[in-house]
Amino acid sequence: MTQPTATPEARRRPTDAAADDVTSLGRADSRAVRRRSLRLLGDLLRHHKPALAWAALLVVASTLGQVAGPWLVAVAIDRAVPAFADGSVTPLVLTGAGYLVAAVLGGVAAGAYVRAAARIAQAVLLDLRRRVFRQTQRLSLEFHESYTSGRIISRQTSDLEALRELLDGGLTGVVSSLLLMVFTFVSLALLDWRSGVVLAVAFVPAWLLTRWFQRMSQRYYREQRTASARLIVKFVETMTGMRAVQAFRREPTTEAEYRALGEDYRDANLQIFGVNGRFQPGLILIGNLTVVAALGVGGWRVLEGTLAVGVLAAVLLYCKRFFQPVQQLGMFYNAFQSATAALEKVSGLLAEEPTVVEPTNPVPLPQGSARGELRLEHVVFRYGDGPVVLPGLDLTIPAGQTVAVVGTTGAGKSTVAKLVTRFYDATEGAVRLDGIDVRDLASADLRRAVVMVTQEAYLFSGSVRENIALGRPGATQDEIEAAARAVGAHEFVLDMPDGYDTDVNKRGGRVSAGQRQLLSFARAFLADPAVLVLDEATSSLDMPGERLVQRGLQTLLADRTAIIIAHRLSTVAIADRVLVMEHGRVVEDGAPADLIAGDGRYAQLHAAWQDSLV
Amino acid sequence: MGVMPPTDERSNRSEPSSASLSTVASIRRLHPYVRTALPRLAGGLLASLGAGLMALAIPRVLQWVTDGPLTAGAREHDWSGLAWSVVLVAVLGVGEAGLILLRRTLVMFPGTRVEAAMRMALFRHLQDLPVAFHDRWPGGQLLSRIMGDLGLLRRWLVFGILQLVVSLVTIVVGVGLLVATGGWLGIIFLCGAIPVTVLAFRFSRKYRTISRLSQDQSGDLATTVEESVHGIRVLKAFGRGPDALDQFTEQAAELRETEIRKATTDAGLTTALRVIPEVTQAVALVVGAVLVARGEMTLGALVAFFATTAVINGPVVDLGMTLSMTLNARTAVDRFFEVMETVNPLTDPDRPADLAPVTPGRVSDTAGHVAFRDVTFRYDDADRPVLDHVDLELPPGTTTALVGLTGSGKSTLAMLPPRLFDVTAGRVEVDGVDVRAMTRAQVRERVAVAFEDPTLFSASVRDNVLLGVSDELPDAEREALLAESLDVAQAHFVADLPDGADTRIGEEGMSLSGGQRQRLALARAIAARPRVLVLDDPLSALDVATEEAVTARLRDVLSSTTTLVIAHRPSTVALADRVAVLQDGRVTAVGTHQELLASDPHYRYIISSLEEDYAAHADPGPSTDTATDPATDTAPEDRATQEALS
């Protein structure tokens, strides 16, 4: 038996996952990626403009409340105390009441801001989480075969966490800081324009330092996001494959690999802390030196007699105050860099276009539901730019026919299944259901009409009931039990601790592979589609189980179209028609009895299979 | 689908002890991880306090120079006074920046290193914990601990803890100063501090519960994401993407509600921390003004009082933020230790059996002798044992097929020799030694497994196949093993992959077909060259011709290996010299295929594909109820009647 010249499933398209890991991008790329992520951020915040304005207002109110305190103290000391001494109570009462009002208003505004910011942050996060989740479901299988699940998980977890930090804490600082800085600078410039110039000059090194920080931290945050994604991918993979890791004593190797990735992540974090750790004291140094400069220049002018001492005192105070919020700005900028680096990754995932596209003007099925006639017209298929798997297949399956497809691994059987179920689209030619190109059918219609059961019977955590009900949400308990009975799963389910309410645990831990296949069969029974595709769906069943499923199948398939792909010819026995495939072509096609009577490939296969039986 | 409700989750997971610990006691458990970092943290704290002092000193110098030399100003032309003060401010300014640089440099290493060390410790522990643990814990919960929680802890170690200490010191010193020097005003201020303290304590209790809930919920959300990706084929095949999205949205919305509740609690504290001190200051202002007007207090003292409160206000407001950060870190510590303190019930013996070392990767000269002696196995949470007093011998060099109905405990039995699970009672021996007397490494050197669910790793085909082969082996030998095992498993498709055996295969080997993955998993088990080989339905996904070819080659290879193969069909049984039948958790018959066919009706029922046998065995009626009965583990009486019938 010859092996296929190339294994289609192993071919991959040049993947975006690779681009995903690049940290030092070219200038143009870097800008494009950044623009894409900022666009996403803008888009996410667009719906929250009123809330954002409200939050900004609360910040301003809380800042004013903060500033009002010292000012009122000054007023009290300068005016109210002398007035009180003179017997006038009003100014003191007024300032006291003013202080009280400012305290309460400012405090309430500060608290309200925390809540408002959290509301915005959580709404944005929910929105983004849904977008990523929907996108993950929308993308074609082709994409999932190259973009590891760990990466998607890291997009959904640690990347979104970075955004959350920006939205939660970052905004508080930036509004009040900018406000204070502008206010301080204007006051200073009005008070003494020469000192204003000194402060403006200090801007130059501060700006240069910020540029340096921006450049470095952008790169390091990218590295950090990539390192964190790699760490997550490795972790998810190791935990998912823990049985194999332990059985083959790979713990030391995986530990070493994980350690190396952990060290990369640690180094990325160190670099970020390092950049931050120089940026922040750098700004403080510039601020302090500005005060020194202002003191030197101003003091000289005072001694020359061209500047009043009172003015200098105020100038120095303003200079000192001007640089205080800069630190908060730095922190905001930090959170911002981290979030945009994360958003770069997330927006990259969101920008992926599925290769299997939902039609813009879907064609409805006549009579609302499918009859189940399938036609493959000159179908050519290749995975990405890999070798041709199906060189040109013409096939018609009338509604209600049960077709078995046999052939060696890699002959293209599974590819036919994936095309009929539209997991992939044909490279050339068309696949038609009841005469309608499957590419023109709404996904909901297609999925209702065509259902596939694969060898890999995945169970989700949750109860047995929920897992079967996946076939048809909203099914009644009776319907679920009937489906389970039909495939012979009912009894073992009843034997489980809580029957249908038994939790199947992580990845169906306590259910054997055969039982898992029975449950996924029950799912398909419940879904009740017009076309059922079984791709090696009975491989792990034992003989009695298989016999039962076959019995069930005979009833089930009586009035619907079915494509059965199986290595076990026992499953093939119930078929009306057998196709033997080789190298992507149908080499034999006929009723099972006719083919067995001949001397072709199927007759040989059948003889070999008969020999293997008892 | 869906995740288990968080309450259930936690009840069987959390150590009740962590919840009852005080925050300080909980965080003190970090000591072994932070011990080496403590000097640096202390240094960082000193630098931080030093920087604070310098920052406070600068305004004093400015005040002195404006009040002194400069006010004397134009008259005295005290150039040297000005020059000195400029130099002094410059020194203090540079000093402040320098100390902050020092603080950040000192703190960044411990923060990141402690995180990395804890992450490795957790990873090591997770790898040590048995399969049973991993079956119970959803991946997302573990992931959110090792990434989210430890990241939180890192940030707390780098920023939070210093901030907390500096804030507290400033507040305590400030309040002390106020009380000592402020007279009545100080007492008024102290009165304000009492409700603040009470509120802060009540806040921490409430916040901790919500913070725990939120961290658990994000773990559950991560689990849902993980499953939606791993189960993408099922969701797509049934068109259930929208339903999955709905369910995810519901969960995410729950998390949002928790987060908003958390923020509301936080907002309450923020409001209190702002309003209470400020209100006491308003009262102090009025009282102070009256006292000054009456001459019972100097104006200077009033100014000094407010100058000091201004210094305290900042840290008090920050306290809200650092307190919530600390509580989040505490939750993270609890969640970390929940896993770290999970006791591993499946450990290496203190004094492992003294066994001759296995030559790595070579055909073992002696095949192993495996014996199950009165083995009973029950899953922790099950009421009935899966295996009930099983006795079975696997003589050296033989191949035994294990046959039984779906769910009869075959796969469970297969997990016992490599110690993936340990028996509940009885024992499993390899070469006369109880496997529990060997270290896990010792056992697994001797026993290799190919699972029914082939797990491949994101690595090259070579690395995947040579997983159980020692790295110390010369390359030539490794290559020879690779070639041979791929050949035996009929995995010739590897040569046609883009980079041959160097081709990377994706996560879980997803980009290969089921049959291809299974052949690689089989090749991996063969390449390990164990004394004992356990194959769990290793040929299920192969087509008849390939299966035949594999079987023929495998029989040769297995001649020097004791093999236990779980079989569902006659073609797999053909690999074996003898067959053991597992029924209702017991081995009911052992013999050759032919013998059992002749003598054992249950075996005939399981393995025979002939409809007559089936019909003889069960009521052939079309009613599904009766027809399905014999296929599953029904009550023993039923079975007895069926067998009596046949």
JSON list of C-alpha atoms in Angstrom, two decimals, chain A residues 1 4-5 7 9-12 62 84 92 99 103 106 111 118 122 126 130 133 137 139 145 149-150 153 164-165 237 240 243 245-246 248-251 254-255 258-259 265 269 277 280-281 284 288 300 303 309 312 409 447 455 460-461 466 470-471 473 485 491 495 503 506-507 510 512-513 515 523 539-544 546-548 551 567-568 612-614, chain B residues 1-2 4 70 77 79 93 96-97 100-101 104 119 124 127 129 134-135 137 143 154-155 226-227 229-230 233-234 236 239-240 249 252 256 259 263 267 271 274 278 281 289 293 379 381 405-406 415 441 444-445 449 452 458 467 496-498 506-508 511 516 519 539-544 547 568-570 597 605-606 608-609 611 614 625 628 631-633:
[
{"chain": "A", "resi": 1, "resn": "MET", "atom": "CA", "xyz": [0.00, 0.00, 0.00]},
{"chain": "A", "resi": 4, "resn": "PRO", "atom": "CA", "xyz": [0.06, 9.54, -0.18]},
{"chain": "A", "resi": 5, "resn": "THR", "atom": "CA", "xyz": [2.78, 11.72, -1.59]},
{"chain": "A", "resi": 7, "resn": "THR", "atom": "CA", "xyz": [0.06, 14.59, 4.04]},
{"chain": "A", "resi": 9, "resn": "GLU", "atom": "CA", "xyz": [-3.28, 17.90, 7.06]},
{"chain": "A", "resi": 10, "resn": "ALA", "atom": "CA", "xyz": [0.30, 18.54, 7.96]},
{"chain": "A", "resi": 11, "resn": "ARG", "atom": "CA", "xyz": [0.70, 21.35, 5.46]},
{"chain": "A", "resi": 12, "resn": "ARG", "atom": "CA", "xyz": [0.30, 24.73, 6.88]},
{"chain": "A", "resi": 62, "resn": "SER", "atom": "CA", "xyz": [-12.36, 65.71, 42.99]},
{"chain": "A", "resi": 84, "resn": "PHE", "atom": "CA", "xyz": [-13.25, 86.89, 64.00]},
{"chain": "A", "resi": 92, "resn": "LEU", "atom": "CA", "xyz": [-15.18, 82.12, 59.60]},
{"chain": "A", "resi": 99, "resn": "TYR", "atom": "CA", "xyz": [-14.23, 73.67, 53.55]},
{"chain": "A", "resi": 103, "resn": "ALA", "atom": "CA", "xyz": [-14.45, 68.06, 51.50]},
{"chain": "A", "resi": 106, "resn": "GLY", "atom": "CA", "xyz": [-14.48, 66.22, 46.52]},
{"chain": "A", "resi": 111, "resn": "GLY", "atom": "CA", "xyz": [-15.56, 57.72, 45.14]},
{"chain": "A", "resi": 118, "resn": "ALA", "atom": "CA", "xyz": [-14.81, 50.63, 36.77]},
{"chain": "A", "resi": 122, "resn": "GLN", "atom": "CA", "xyz": [-15.77, 46.58, 32.67]},
{"chain": "A", "resi": 126, "resn": "LEU", "atom": "CA", "xyz": [-16.90, 42.71, 28.27]},
{"chain": "A", "resi": 130, "resn": "ARG", "atom": "CA", "xyz": [-17.02, 39.02, 23.40]},
{"chain": "A", "resi": 133, "resn": "PHE", "atom": "CA", "xyz": [-14.55, 35.05, 21.64]},
{"chain": "A", "resi": 137, "resn": "GLN", "atom": "CA", "xyz": [-15.53, 30.99, 16.83]},
{"chain": "A", "resi": 139, "resn": "LEU", "atom": "CA", "xyz": [-12.31, 31.95, 12.25]},
{"chain": "A", "resi": 145, "resn": "GLU", "atom": "CA", "xyz": [-4.59, 24.70, 13.07]},
{"chain": "A", "resi": 149, "resn": "SER", "atom": "CA", "xyz": [-5.06, 27.52, 21.61]},
{"chain": "A", "resi": 150, "resn": "GLY", "atom": "CA", "xyz": [-2.61, 28.77, 24.23]},
{"chain": "A", "resi": 153, "resn": "ILE", "atom": "CA", "xyz": [-6.09, 31.96, 25.77]},
{"chain": "A", "resi": 164, "resn": "ARG", "atom": "CA", "xyz": [-7.91, 46.58, 32.36]},
{"chain": "A", "resi": 165, "resn": "GLU", "atom": "CA", "xyz": [-5.09, 48.14, 34.32]},
{"chain": "A", "resi": 237, "resn": "GLU", "atom": "CA", "xyz": [0.18, 22.41, 26.48]},
{"chain": "A", "resi": 240, "resn": "THR", "atom": "CA", "xyz": [-3.31, 19.33, 28.74]},
{"chain": "A", "resi": 243, "resn": "ARG", "atom": "CA", "xyz": [-0.52, 12.07, 31.18]},
{"chain": "A", "resi": 245, "resn": "VAL", "atom": "CA", "xyz": [4.49, 14.08, 30.27]},
{"chain": "A", "resi": 246, "resn": "GLN", "atom": "CA", "xyz": [4.40, 11.91, 33.36]},
{"chain": "A", "resi": 248, "resn": "PHE", "atom": "CA", "xyz": [7.41, 9.38, 29.61]},
{"chain": "A", "resi": 249, "resn": "ARG", "atom": "CA", "xyz": [9.22, 11.08, 32.50]},
{"chain": "A", "resi": 250, "resn": "ARG", "atom": "CA", "xyz": [9.45, 14.37, 30.65]},
{"chain": "A", "resi": 251, "resn": "GLU", "atom": "CA", "xyz": [9.06, 16.44, 33.81]},
{"chain": "A", "resi": 254, "resn": "THR", "atom": "CA", "xyz": [9.41, 20.40, 30.32]},
{"chain": "A", "resi": 255, "resn": "GLU", "atom": "CA", "xyz": [10.58, 22.04, 33.52]},
{"chain": "A", "resi": 258, "resn": "TYR", "atom": "CA", "xyz": [9.31, 26.24, 31.03]},
{"chain": "A", "resi": 259, "resn": "ARG", "atom": "CA", "xyz": [12.10, 27.71, 33.13]},
{"chain": "A", "resi": 265, "resn": "TYR", "atom": "CA", "xyz": [9.40, 36.64, 30.72]},
{"chain": "A", "resi": 269, "resn": "ASN", "atom": "CA", "xyz": [9.70, 42.44, 33.04]},
{"chain": "A", "resi": 277, "resn": "GLY", "atom": "CA", "xyz": [13.24, 52.90, 37.03]},
{"chain": "A", "resi": 280, "resn": "GLN", "atom": "CA", "xyz": [10.83, 58.26, 36.81]},
{"chain": "A", "resi": 281, "resn": "PRO", "atom": "CA", "xyz": [13.96, 59.45, 38.69]},
{"chain": "A", "resi": 284, "resn": "ILE", "atom": "CA", "xyz": [12.36, 64.03, 39.19]},
{"chain": "A", "resi": 288, "resn": "ASN", "atom": "CA", "xyz": [14.58, 69.43, 40.86]},
{"chain": "A", "resi": 300, "resn": "TRP", "atom": "CA", "xyz": [20.26, 86.61, 41.19]},
{"chain": "A", "resi": 303, "resn": "LEU", "atom": "CA", "xyz": [19.79, 90.37, 44.62]},
{"chain": "A", "resi": 309, "resn": "VAL", "atom": "CA", "xyz": [11.14, 88.09, 46.99]},
{"chain": "A", "resi": 312, "resn": "LEU", "atom": "CA", "xyz": [10.28, 84.32, 43.69]},
{"chain": "A", "resi": 409, "resn": "THR", "atom": "CA", "xyz": [-5.26, 7.25, 5.39]},
{"chain": "A", "resi": 447, "resn": "ARG", "atom": "CA", "xyz": [-25.24, 23.73, 10.43]},
{"chain": "A", "resi": 455, "resn": "GLN", "atom": "CA", "xyz": [-13.25, 10.71, 15.89]},
{"chain": "A", "resi": 460, "resn": "PHE", "atom": "CA", "xyz": [-17.04, 20.19, 27.67]},
{"chain": "A", "resi": 461, "resn": "SER", "atom": "CA", "xyz": [-17.01, 20.49, 31.41]},
{"chain": "A", "resi": 466, "resn": "GLU", "atom": "CA", "xyz": [-25.54, 19.56, 28.80]},
{"chain": "A", "resi": 470, "resn": "LEU", "atom": "CA", "xyz": [-25.24, 20.64, 22.61]},
{"chain": "A", "resi": 471, "resn": "GLY", "atom": "CA", "xyz": [-26.80, 18.86, 19.62]},
{"chain": "A", "resi": 473, "resn": "PRO", "atom": "CA", "xyz": [-30.13, 23.41, 22.87]},
{"chain": "A", "resi": 485, "resn": "ARG", "atom": "CA", "xyz": [-30.95, 5.26, 24.26]},
{"chain": "A", "resi": 491, "resn": "GLU", "atom": "CA", "xyz": [-27.40, 2.70, 30.63]},
{"chain": "A", "resi": 495, "resn": "ASP", "atom": "CA", "xyz": [-24.76, 4.07, 36.09]},
{"chain": "A", "resi": 503, "resn": "ASP", "atom": "CA", "xyz": [-20.23, 16.25, 35.70]},
{"chain": "A", "resi": 506, "resn": "LYS", "atom": "CA", "xyz": [-12.15, 18.28, 32.77]},
{"chain": "A", "resi": 507, "resn": "ARG", "atom": "CA", "xyz": [-11.89, 16.95, 29.25]},
{"chain": "A", "resi": 510, "resn": "ARG", "atom": "CA", "xyz": [-13.76, 9.90, 33.90]},
{"chain": "A", "resi": 512, "resn": "SER", "atom": "CA", "xyz": [-13.73, 6.30, 28.48]},
{"chain": "A", "resi": 513, "resn": "ALA", "atom": "CA", "xyz": [-12.94, 7.09, 24.86]},
{"chain": "A", "resi": 515, "resn": "GLN", "atom": "CA", "xyz": [-18.23, 6.32, 26.01]},
{"chain": "A", "resi": 523, "resn": "ARG", "atom": "CA", "xyz": [-25.44, 14.70, 20.25]},
{"chain": "A", "resi": 539, "resn": "SER", "atom": "CA", "xyz": [-13.23, 3.99, 16.02]},
{"chain": "A", "resi": 540, "resn": "SER", "atom": "CA", "xyz": [-13.04, 3.58, 19.78]},
{"chain": "A", "resi": 541, "resn": "LEU", "atom": "CA", "xyz": [-16.24, 1.65, 20.27]},
{"chain": "A", "resi": 542, "resn": "ASP", "atom": "CA", "xyz": [-16.14, -1.96, 21.23]},
{"chain": "A", "resi": 543, "resn": "MET", "atom": "CA", "xyz": [-17.92, -4.47, 19.07]},
{"chain": "A", "resi": 544, "resn": "PRO", "atom": "CA", "xyz": [-21.18, -4.54, 21.04]},
{"chain": "A", "resi": 546, "resn": "GLU", "atom": "CA", "xyz": [-20.61, -0.59, 17.43]},
{"chain": "A", "resi": 547, "resn": "ARG", "atom": "CA", "xyz": [-23.39, -3.07, 16.74]},
{"chain": "A", "resi": 548, "resn": "LEU", "atom": "CA", "xyz": [-25.75, -0.98, 18.79]},
{"chain": "A", "resi": 551, "resn": "ARG", "atom": "CA", "xyz": [-28.72, -0.60, 14.75]},
{"chain": "A", "resi": 567, "resn": "HIS", "atom": "CA", "xyz": [-11.81, 1.96, 8.47]},
{"chain": "A", "resi": 568, "resn": "ARG", "atom": "CA", "xyz": [-14.02, -0.71, 9.96]},
{"chain": "A", "resi": 612, "resn": "SER", "atom": "CA", "xyz": [-9.74, -10.37, 10.73]},
{"chain": "A", "resi": 613, "resn": "LEU", "atom": "CA", "xyz": [-13.09, -11.20, 12.25]},
{"chain": "A", "resi": 614, "resn": "VAL", "atom": "CA", "xyz": [-14.03, -14.07, 14.42]},
{"chain": "B", "resi": 1, "resn": "MET", "atom": "CA", "xyz": [-21.11, 22.52, 28.54]},
{"chain": "B", "resi": 2, "resn": "GLY", "atom": "CA", "xyz": [-20.44, 25.15, 31.14]},
{"chain": "B", "resi": 4, "resn": "MET", "atom": "CA", "xyz": [-19.09, 24.25, 37.48]},
{"chain": "B", "resi": 70, "resn": "LEU", "atom": "CA", "xyz": [16.91, 86.89, 49.73]},
{"chain": "B", "resi": 77, "resn": "HIS", "atom": "CA", "xyz": [23.84, 91.29, 48.29]},
{"chain": "B", "resi": 79, "resn": "TRP", "atom": "CA", "xyz": [25.77, 86.18, 46.98]},
{"chain": "B", "resi": 93, "resn": "GLY", "atom": "CA", "xyz": [17.49, 67.29, 44.22]},
{"chain": "B", "resi": 96, "resn": "GLU", "atom": "CA", "xyz": [16.32, 62.48, 45.81]},
{"chain": "B", "resi": 97, "resn": "ALA", "atom": "CA", "xyz": [16.48, 61.32, 42.20]},
{"chain": "B", "resi": 100, "resn": "ILE", "atom": "CA", "xyz": [14.61, 56.82, 43.86]},
{"chain": "B", "resi": 101, "resn": "LEU", "atom": "CA", "xyz": [16.82, 55.28, 41.18]},
{"chain": "B", "resi": 104, "resn": "ARG", "atom": "CA", "xyz": [13.74, 51.05, 41.96]},
{"chain": "B", "resi": 119, "resn": "ARG", "atom": "CA", "xyz": [6.12, 30.21, 39.22]},
{"chain": "B", "resi": 124, "resn": "ARG", "atom": "CA", "xyz": [7.17, 21.76, 39.48]},
{"chain": "B", "resi": 127, "resn": "GLN", "atom": "CA", "xyz": [4.05, 18.27, 37.32]},
{"chain": "B", "resi": 129, "resn": "LEU", "atom": "CA", "xyz": [0.82, 16.04, 41.25]},
{"chain": "B", "resi": 134, "resn": "HIS", "atom": "CA", "xyz": [-5.35, 17.31, 36.81]},
{"chain": "B", "resi": 135, "resn": "ASP", "atom": "CA", "xyz": [-8.58, 15.51, 35.97]},
{"chain": "B", "resi": 137, "resn": "TRP", "atom": "CA", "xyz": [-8.79, 20.94, 38.24]},
{"chain": "B", "resi": 143, "resn": "LEU", "atom": "CA", "xyz": [-3.45, 29.21, 34.39]},
{"chain": "B", "resi": 154, "resn": "ARG", "atom": "CA", "xyz": [5.06, 40.79, 41.47]},
{"chain": "B", "resi": 155, "resn": "ARG", "atom": "CA", "xyz": [3.53, 44.25, 41.17]},
{"chain": "B", "resi": 226, "resn": "GLU", "atom": "CA", "xyz": [-9.74, 27.08, 26.86]},
{"chain": "B", "resi": 227, "resn": "GLU", "atom": "CA", "xyz": [-12.55, 24.61, 26.24]},
{"chain": "B", "resi": 229, "resn": "VAL", "atom": "CA", "xyz": [-10.78, 26.57, 21.66]},
{"chain": "B", "resi": 230, "resn": "HIS", "atom": "CA", "xyz": [-10.00, 22.92, 22.31]},
{"chain": "B", "resi": 233, "resn": "ARG", "atom": "CA", "xyz": [-14.43, 21.37, 15.97]},
{"chain": "B", "resi": 234, "resn": "VAL", "atom": "CA", "xyz": [-17.47, 20.22, 17.88]},
{"chain": "B", "resi": 236, "resn": "LYS", "atom": "CA", "xyz": [-18.32, 24.33, 14.52]},
{"chain": "B", "resi": 239, "resn": "GLY", "atom": "CA", "xyz": [-22.97, 25.41, 14.59]},
{"chain": "B", "resi": 240, "resn": "ARG", "atom": "CA", "xyz": [-22.98, 26.10, 18.32]},
{"chain": "B", "resi": 249, "resn": "THR", "atom": "CA", "xyz": [-21.15, 36.38, 27.72]},
{"chain": "B", "resi": 252, "resn": "ALA", "atom": "CA", "xyz": [-18.16, 37.41, 31.54]},
{"chain": "B", "resi": 256, "resn": "ARG", "atom": "CA", "xyz": [-18.18, 42.26, 35.34]},
{"chain": "B", "resi": 259, "resn": "GLU", "atom": "CA", "xyz": [-15.71, 43.67, 39.44]},
{"chain": "B", "resi": 263, "resn": "ALA", "atom": "CA", "xyz": [-15.08, 48.87, 42.63]},
{"chain": "B", "resi": 267, "resn": "ALA", "atom": "CA", "xyz": [-15.27, 53.62, 46.03]},
{"chain": "B", "resi": 271, "resn": "THR", "atom": "CA", "xyz": [-14.90, 58.41, 49.73]},
{"chain": "B", "resi": 274, "resn": "ARG", "atom": "CA", "xyz": [-11.20, 61.59, 51.54]},
{"chain": "B", "resi": 278, "resn": "GLU", "atom": "CA", "xyz": [-11.13, 66.61, 55.41]},
{"chain": "B", "resi": 281, "resn": "GLN", "atom": "CA", "xyz": [-9.83, 69.42, 59.17]},
{"chain": "B", "resi": 289, "resn": "ALA", "atom": "CA", "xyz": [-9.48, 80.05, 64.16]},
{"chain": "B", "resi": 293, "resn": "ALA", "atom": "CA", "xyz": [-8.68, 84.72, 67.91]},
{"chain": "B", "resi": 379, "resn": "TYR", "atom": "CA", "xyz": [-11.82, 6.85, 42.22]},
{"chain": "B", "resi": 381, "resn": "ASP", "atom": "CA", "xyz": [-15.24, 10.59, 44.50]},
{"chain": "B", "resi": 405, "resn": "LEU", "atom": "CA", "xyz": [-16.97, -3.72, 27.50]},
{"chain": "B", "resi": 406, "resn": "THR", "atom": "CA", "xyz": [-16.75, 0.04, 27.28]},
{"chain": "B", "resi": 415, "resn": "MET", "atom": "CA", "xyz": [-2.89, 3.32, 34.33]},
{"chain": "B", "resi": 441, "resn": "ALA", "atom": "CA", "xyz": [10.87, 7.54, 37.47]},
{"chain": "B", "resi": 444, "resn": "ARG", "atom": "CA", "xyz": [8.12, 4.67, 34.17]},
{"chain": "B", "resi": 445, "resn": "GLU", "atom": "CA", "xyz": [11.57, 3.77, 32.89]},
{"chain": "B", "resi": 449, "resn": "VAL", "atom": "CA", "xyz": [2.20, 3.67, 27.65]},
{"chain": "B", "resi": 452, "resn": "GLU", "atom": "CA", "xyz": [-6.04, 5.96, 23.39]},
{"chain": "B", "resi": 458, "resn": "SER", "atom": "CA", "xyz": [4.42, 21.35, 19.88]},
{"chain": "B", "resi": 467, "resn": "LEU", "atom": "CA", "xyz": [10.07, 11.54, 24.17]},
{"chain": "B", "resi": 496, "resn": "ASP", "atom": "CA", "xyz": [6.69, 13.29, 3.17]},
{"chain": "B", "resi": 497, "resn": "LEU", "atom": "CA", "xyz": [6.23, 16.06, 5.73]},
{"chain": "B", "resi": 498, "resn": "PRO", "atom": "CA", "xyz": [7.77, 19.40, 4.71]},
{"chain": "B", "resi": 506, "resn": "GLY", "atom": "CA", "xyz": [1.09, 21.57, 16.26]},
{"chain": "B", "resi": 507, "resn": "GLU", "atom": "CA", "xyz": [-0.46, 21.82, 19.65]},
{"chain": "B", "resi": 508, "resn": "GLU", "atom": "CA", "xyz": [-1.93, 18.43, 20.49]},
{"chain": "B", "resi": 511, "resn": "SER", "atom": "CA", "xyz": [-2.59, 19.44, 12.19]},
{"chain": "B", "resi": 516, "resn": "GLN", "atom": "CA", "xyz": [-1.29, 9.80, 11.88]},
{"chain": "B", "resi": 519, "resn": "ARG", "atom": "CA", "xyz": [0.85, 6.05, 14.77]},
{"chain": "B", "resi": 539, "resn": "LEU", "atom": "CA", "xyz": [-4.80, 0.86, 16.37]},
{"chain": "B", "resi": 540, "resn": "SER", "atom": "CA", "xyz": [-8.35, 2.22, 16.57]},
{"chain": "B", "resi": 541, "resn": "ALA", "atom": "CA", "xyz": [-7.87, 4.98, 14.03]},
{"chain": "B", "resi": 542, "resn": "LEU", "atom": "CA", "xyz": [-5.89, 2.95, 11.49]},
{"chain": "B", "resi": 543, "resn": "ASP", "atom": "CA", "xyz": [-7.30, 1.56, 8.31]},
{"chain": "B", "resi": 544, "resn": "VAL", "atom": "CA", "xyz": [-7.41, -2.18, 7.88]},
{"chain": "B", "resi": 547, "resn": "GLU", "atom": "CA", "xyz": [-3.41, -2.04, 10.95]},
{"chain": "B", "resi": 568, "resn": "HIS", "atom": "CA", "xyz": [-11.81, -3.65, 21.20]},
{"chain": "B", "resi": 569, "resn": "ARG", "atom": "CA", "xyz": [-11.72, -5.85, 18.14]},
{"chain": "B", "resi": 570, "resn": "PRO", "atom": "CA", "xyz": [-10.34, -9.13, 16.90]},
{"chain": "B", "resi": 597, "resn": "LEU", "atom": "CA", "xyz": [-14.06, -18.16, 21.93]},
{"chain": "B", "resi": 605, "resn": "TYR", "atom": "CA", "xyz": [-20.29, -11.52, 22.91]},
{"chain": "B", "resi": 606, "resn": "ILE", "atom": "CA", "xyz": [-17.68, -8.79, 23.18]},
{"chain": "B", "resi": 608, "resn": "SER", "atom": "CA", "xyz": [-17.51, -11.41, 17.83]},
{"chain": "B", "resi": 609, "resn": "SER", "atom": "CA", "xyz": [-18.90, -9.36, 15.05]},
{"chain": "B", "resi": 611, "resn": "GLU", "atom": "CA", "xyz": [-24.83, -11.06, 14.17]},
{"chain": "B", "resi": 614, "resn": "TYR", "atom": "CA", "xyz": [-25.23, -11.06, 19.07]},
{"chain": "B", "resi": 625, "resn": "ASP", "atom": "CA", "xyz": [-34.59, -0.70, 25.49]},
{"chain": "B", "resi": 628, "resn": "THR", "atom": "CA", "xyz": [-29.13, -1.85, 24.44]},
{"chain": "B", "resi": 631, "resn": "ALA", "atom": "CA", "xyz": [-23.84, -3.42, 25.75]},
{"chain": "B", "resi": 632, "resn": "THR", "atom": "CA", "xyz": [-23.29, -1.82, 29.05]},
{"chain": "B", "resi": 633, "resn": "ASP", "atom": "CA", "xyz": [-22.55, -2.68, 32.57]}
]
